[in-house]
Amino acid sequence: IGMLYHIGEIYLNSNLITGTIPTEVGKLDTTTEIFLDNNMLTGTIPSEIGSMAQLVFLFLENNNITGTIPSEIGNLAELTDLHLEKNNITGTIPAEIGNLAELGVLSIHKNAIVGTIPTSIGMLYHIGEIYLNSNLITGTIPTEVGKLDTTTEIFLDNNMLTGTIPSEIGSMAQLVFLFLENNNITGTIPSEIGNLAELTDLHLEKNNITGTIPAEIGNLAELGVLSIHKNAIVGTIPTSIGMLYHI
């Protein structure tokens, strides 16, 4: 496959292909799309994949891929869609992920990723959807998420996150889905969450959140789901809940 010097698009997905991803893919510097998802691939993601200079779509999800995410993936300057979900990938999210200036979808859920969410995530200025859920990620939610004003969906649920919900999350002006449930998050619900005018789904359940429900929750005019059960919330139900006309 490494001899296909003019290949632009490769669709081998949804088959029963086994074995590893050949290192020779690194020679495919004209390829814009590679779909290897929904197979039975094993082995690691070769570092040579970082040489696929024109790559826009990389779909490797739903295989049996192991090992770590190579830092060389940060060389893919044209990449818009990165799908690594539903594998057995370990290790951390490389800081170089922040170099993917055109990235619109980052999907690595349902793996065994450890470590923290890199602060470089705040450099993904075109990111629309972030799926890091169902891993073993620790540490805090970086304040840099406040820079992601094009993001509509962020799923960080079912990890081992600690610390508080950063107030900067209120700057994610386009956010529609915010899923933080089933972590070890502490502290209070920041009042800035009331700035999320497009939010329809707010999931904070199954954490260790304290404090009261902020009155600003009533500003979420598009909210359809408010889920904060199984925490340690105190105080009263704010009367502003009556302003959630779409709940």
Protein backbone atom coordinates (compact mmCIF):
# COMPACT_ATOMS: atom_id res chain seq x y z
CA ILE A 1 0.00 0.00 0.00
CA GLY A 2 3.00 2.25 0.55
CA MET A 3 3.62 2.27 -3.22
CA LEU A 4 0.31 3.98 -4.01
CA TYR A 5 1.98 7.35 -4.41
CA HIS A 6 -1.06 9.11 -5.85
CA ILE A 7 -3.70 7.63 -3.54
CA GLY A 8 -6.04 10.23 -2.11
CA GLU A 9 -8.68 8.18 -0.31
CA ILE A 10 -8.55 4.73 1.32
CA TYR A 11 -11.72 3.01 2.53
CA LEU A 12 -11.06 -0.41 4.10
CA ASN A 13 -13.53 0.00 6.94
CA SER A 14 -16.25 -2.42 8.08
CA ASN A 15 -14.51 -5.64 7.11
CA LEU A 16 -12.78 -8.44 9.04
CA ILE A 17 -9.22 -7.22 8.45
CA THR A 18 -6.64 -8.37 10.99
CA GLY A 19 -2.97 -7.64 11.63
CA THR A 20 -1.34 -4.28 12.16
CA ILE A 21 -1.38 -0.94 10.38
CA PRO A 22 1.72 -1.08 8.14
CA THR A 23 4.40 1.53 8.76
CA GLU A 24 4.45 2.10 5.01
CA VAL A 25 1.37 4.32 5.36
CA GLY A 26 3.89 7.02 6.20
CA LYS A 27 4.83 7.14 2.50
CA LEU A 28 1.29 8.20 1.52
CA ASP A 29 1.84 11.93 1.56
CA THR A 30 -1.02 12.65 -0.86
CA THR A 31 -3.70 10.77 1.09
CA THR A 32 -6.46 12.92 2.55
CA GLU A 33 -8.78 10.23 3.93
CA ILE A 34 -8.06 6.85 5.52
CA PHE A 35 -10.87 4.74 6.96
CA LEU A 36 -9.73 1.54 8.73
CA ASP A 37 -12.47 1.53 11.34
CA ASN A 38 -14.69 -1.41 12.30
CA ASN A 39 -12.18 -4.16 11.62
CA MET A 40 -10.09 -6.46 13.81
CA LEU A 41 -6.78 -4.59 13.63
CA THR A 42 -4.23 -5.12 16.40
CA GLY A 43 -0.86 -3.63 17.24
CA THR A 44 -0.09 0.03 17.67
CA ILE A 45 -0.66 3.22 15.71
CA PRO A 46 2.62 3.60 13.80
CA SER A 47 4.50 6.85 14.41
CA GLU A 48 5.00 7.04 10.63
CA ILE A 49 1.36 8.10 10.36
CA GLY A 50 2.61 11.57 11.25
CA SER A 51 4.18 11.81 7.78
CA MET A 52 0.79 11.70 6.02
CA ALA A 53 1.01 15.44 5.47
CA GLN A 54 -2.30 15.92 3.64
CA LEU A 55 -4.45 13.77 5.93
CA VAL A 56 -7.85 15.27 6.77
CA PHE A 57 -9.84 12.24 8.02
CA LEU A 58 -8.28 9.49 10.19
CA PHE A 59 -10.78 6.84 11.28
CA LEU A 60 -9.34 3.93 13.31
CA GLU A 61 -12.20 3.34 15.74
CA ASN A 62 -13.67 0.02 16.83
CA ASN A 63 -10.63 -2.19 16.39
CA ASN A 64 -8.29 -3.89 18.88
CA ILE A 65 -5.50 -1.34 18.64
CA THR A 66 -3.17 -1.14 21.64
CA GLY A 67 -0.21 1.02 22.67
CA THR A 68 -0.18 4.78 22.93
CA ILE A 69 -1.19 7.71 20.75
CA PRO A 70 2.07 8.67 18.99
CA SER A 71 3.19 12.26 19.51
CA GLU A 72 3.83 12.44 15.76
CA ILE A 73 0.08 12.68 15.27
CA GLY A 74 0.56 16.35 16.09
CA ASN A 75 2.28 16.78 12.68
CA LEU A 76 -1.01 16.30 10.81
CA ALA A 77 -1.62 19.98 10.17
CA GLU A 78 -4.64 19.41 7.90
CA LEU A 79 -6.46 16.90 10.13
CA THR A 80 -10.10 17.74 10.90
CA ASP A 81 -11.45 14.40 12.19
CA LEU A 82 -9.54 12.07 14.53
CA HIS A 83 -11.41 8.92 15.55
CA LEU A 84 -9.59 6.46 17.83
CA GLU A 85 -12.51 5.42 20.04
CA LYS A 86 -13.43 1.88 21.06
CA ASN A 87 -9.94 0.39 21.06
CA ASN A 88 -7.52 -0.65 23.80
CA ILE A 89 -5.28 2.39 23.62
CA THR A 90 -3.28 3.22 26.75
CA GLY A 91 -0.89 5.97 27.80
CA THR A 92 -1.63 9.67 27.90
CA ILE A 93 -3.07 12.21 25.48
CA PRO A 94 0.06 13.74 23.91
CA ALA A 95 0.48 17.50 24.34
CA GLU A 96 1.15 17.66 20.59
CA ILE A 97 -2.60 17.19 20.05
CA GLY A 98 -2.76 20.97 20.46
CA ASN A 99 -0.85 21.40 17.18
CA LEU A 100 -3.86 20.14 15.19
CA ALA A 101 -5.04 23.62 14.29
CA GLU A 102 -7.80 22.44 11.93
CA LEU A 103 -9.21 19.70 14.17
CA GLY A 104 -12.98 19.69 14.44
CA VAL A 105 -13.61 16.29 16.07
CA LEU A 106 -11.42 14.63 18.73
CA SER A 107 -12.85 11.23 19.60
CA ILE A 108 -10.86 8.86 21.81
CA HIS A 109 -13.57 7.58 24.14
CA LYS A 110 -13.84 4.01 25.40
CA ASN A 111 -10.13 3.27 25.66
CA ALA A 112 -7.80 3.02 28.67
CA ILE A 113 -6.24 6.49 28.45
CA VAL A 114 -4.55 7.68 31.66
CA GLY A 115 -2.94 10.91 32.80
CA THR A 116 -4.38 14.37 32.54
CA ILE A 117 -6.11 16.41 29.86
CA PRO A 118 -3.28 18.49 28.33
CA THR A 119 -3.59 22.25 28.61
CA SER A 120 -2.74 22.41 24.89
CA ILE A 121 -6.36 21.39 24.24
CA GLY A 122 -7.07 25.12 24.50
CA MET A 123 -5.22 25.62 21.19
CA LEU A 124 -7.84 23.65 19.21
CA TYR A 125 -9.58 26.78 18.00
CA HIS A 126 -11.79 24.98 15.45
CA ILE A 127 -12.79 22.03 17.64
CA GLY A 128 -16.49 21.31 17.59
CA GLU A 129 -16.76 17.98 19.40
CA ILE A 130 -14.58 16.45 22.15
CA TYR A 131 -15.15 12.88 23.30
CA LEU A 132 -12.73 11.79 26.05
CA ASN A 133 -15.30 9.85 28.06
CA SER A 134 -15.01 6.31 29.41
CA ASN A 135 -11.27 6.28 30.01
CA LEU A 136 -9.07 6.45 33.11
CA ILE A 137 -8.22 10.14 32.86
CA THR A 138 -7.20 11.88 36.11
CA GLY A 139 -6.36 15.43 37.13
CA THR A 140 -8.52 18.49 36.71
CA ILE A 141 -10.49 20.04 33.85
CA PRO A 142 -8.02 22.59 32.45
CA THR A 143 -9.10 26.21 32.57
CA GLU A 144 -8.00 26.44 28.93
CA VAL A 145 -11.36 24.92 27.88
CA GLY A 146 -12.66 28.47 28.17
CA LYS A 147 -10.85 29.27 24.91
CA LEU A 148 -12.94 26.74 22.97
CA ASP A 149 -15.67 29.05 21.80
CA THR A 150 -16.58 26.88 18.78
CA THR A 151 -17.10 23.67 20.76
CA THR A 152 -20.67 22.34 20.82
CA GLU A 153 -20.12 19.01 22.59
CA ILE A 154 -17.73 17.99 25.36
CA PHE A 155 -17.93 14.55 26.93
CA LEU A 156 -15.56 13.98 29.88
CA ASP A 157 -17.84 11.60 31.78
CA ASN A 158 -16.88 8.24 33.25
CA ASN A 159 -13.30 9.09 34.10
CA MET A 160 -11.43 9.81 37.34
CA LEU A 161 -11.34 13.60 37.15
CA THR A 162 -10.88 15.61 40.34
CA GLY A 163 -10.83 19.28 41.22
CA THR A 164 -13.56 21.77 40.46
CA ILE A 165 -15.58 22.80 37.42
CA PRO A 166 -13.60 25.81 36.14
CA SER A 167 -15.53 29.05 35.89
CA GLU A 168 -13.95 29.51 32.45
CA ILE A 169 -16.36 26.86 31.15
CA GLY A 170 -18.89 29.70 30.97
CA SER A 171 -16.97 31.12 27.98
CA MET A 172 -17.73 28.10 25.78
CA ALA A 173 -20.37 30.14 23.98
CA GLN A 174 -21.54 27.48 21.51
CA LEU A 175 -21.76 24.57 23.99
CA VAL A 176 -24.84 22.37 23.61
CA PHE A 177 -23.84 19.16 25.45
CA LEU A 178 -21.80 19.19 28.68
CA PHE A 179 -21.27 15.73 30.16
CA LEU A 180 -19.12 15.56 33.33
CA GLU A 181 -20.92 12.82 35.22
CA ASN A 182 -19.39 9.91 37.11
CA ASN A 183 -16.07 11.49 38.10
CA ASN A 184 -14.68 12.72 41.42
CA ILE A 185 -15.33 16.41 40.82
CA THR A 186 -15.63 18.59 43.94
CA GLY A 187 -16.40 22.22 44.66
CA THR A 188 -19.47 24.12 43.57
CA ILE A 189 -21.38 24.63 40.33
CA PRO A 190 -19.94 27.93 39.00
CA SER A 191 -22.47 30.67 38.41
CA GLU A 192 -20.81 31.26 35.02
CA ILE A 193 -22.52 28.10 33.79
CA GLY A 194 -25.53 30.36 33.33
CA ASN A 195 -23.73 32.00 30.37
CA LEU A 196 -24.12 28.87 28.21
CA ALA A 197 -27.05 30.16 26.20
CA GLU A 198 -27.07 27.22 23.75
CA LEU A 199 -26.82 24.44 26.36
CA THR A 200 -29.47 21.71 26.09
CA ASP A 201 -27.93 18.89 28.19
CA LEU A 202 -26.15 19.43 31.51
CA HIS A 203 -24.90 16.26 33.22
CA LEU A 204 -23.05 16.66 36.53
CA GLU A 205 -24.45 13.63 38.36
CA LYS A 206 -22.43 11.09 40.38
CA ASN A 207 -19.69 13.43 41.57
CA ASN A 208 -18.86 15.07 44.91
CA ILE A 209 -20.18 18.53 44.10
CA THR A 210 -21.19 20.72 47.04
CA GLY A 211 -22.72 24.14 47.49
CA THR A 212 -26.03 25.33 46.12
CA ILE A 213 -27.72 25.29 42.72
CA PRO A 214 -26.85 28.75 41.34
CA ALA A 215 -29.79 30.98 40.46
CA GLU A 216 -28.10 31.58 37.08
CA ILE A 217 -29.22 28.09 36.07
CA GLY A 218 -32.46 29.82 35.08
CA ASN A 219 -30.61 31.63 32.27
CA LEU A 220 -30.20 28.37 30.34
CA ALA A 221 -33.13 29.07 28.04
CA GLU A 222 -32.50 26.05 25.79
CA LEU A 223 -31.88 23.50 28.57
CA GLY A 224 -33.73 20.22 28.11
CA VAL A 225 -31.93 18.01 30.65
CA LEU A 226 -30.68 19.11 34.09
CA SER A 227 -29.02 16.19 35.85
CA ILE A 228 -27.11 16.80 39.10
CA HIS A 229 -28.24 13.83 41.19
CA LYS A 230 -25.96 11.83 43.51
CA ASN A 231 -23.85 14.76 44.72
CA ALA A 232 -23.82 16.72 47.99
CA ILE A 233 -25.81 19.78 46.88
CA VAL A 234 -27.29 21.87 49.70
CA GLY A 235 -29.60 24.86 49.91
CA THR A 236 -32.89 25.37 48.17
CA ILE A 237 -34.19 24.84 44.65
CA PRO A 238 -33.87 28.30 43.05
CA THR A 239 -37.10 29.90 41.87
CA SER A 240 -35.32 30.63 38.57
CA ILE A 241 -35.86 26.98 37.66
CA GLY A 242 -39.27 28.17 36.51
CA MET A 243 -37.56 29.96 33.61
CA LEU A 244 -36.37 26.71 32.04
CA TYR A 245 -39.15 26.68 29.48
CA HIS A 246 -37.69 23.80 27.42
CA ILE A 247 -36.74 21.50 30.32
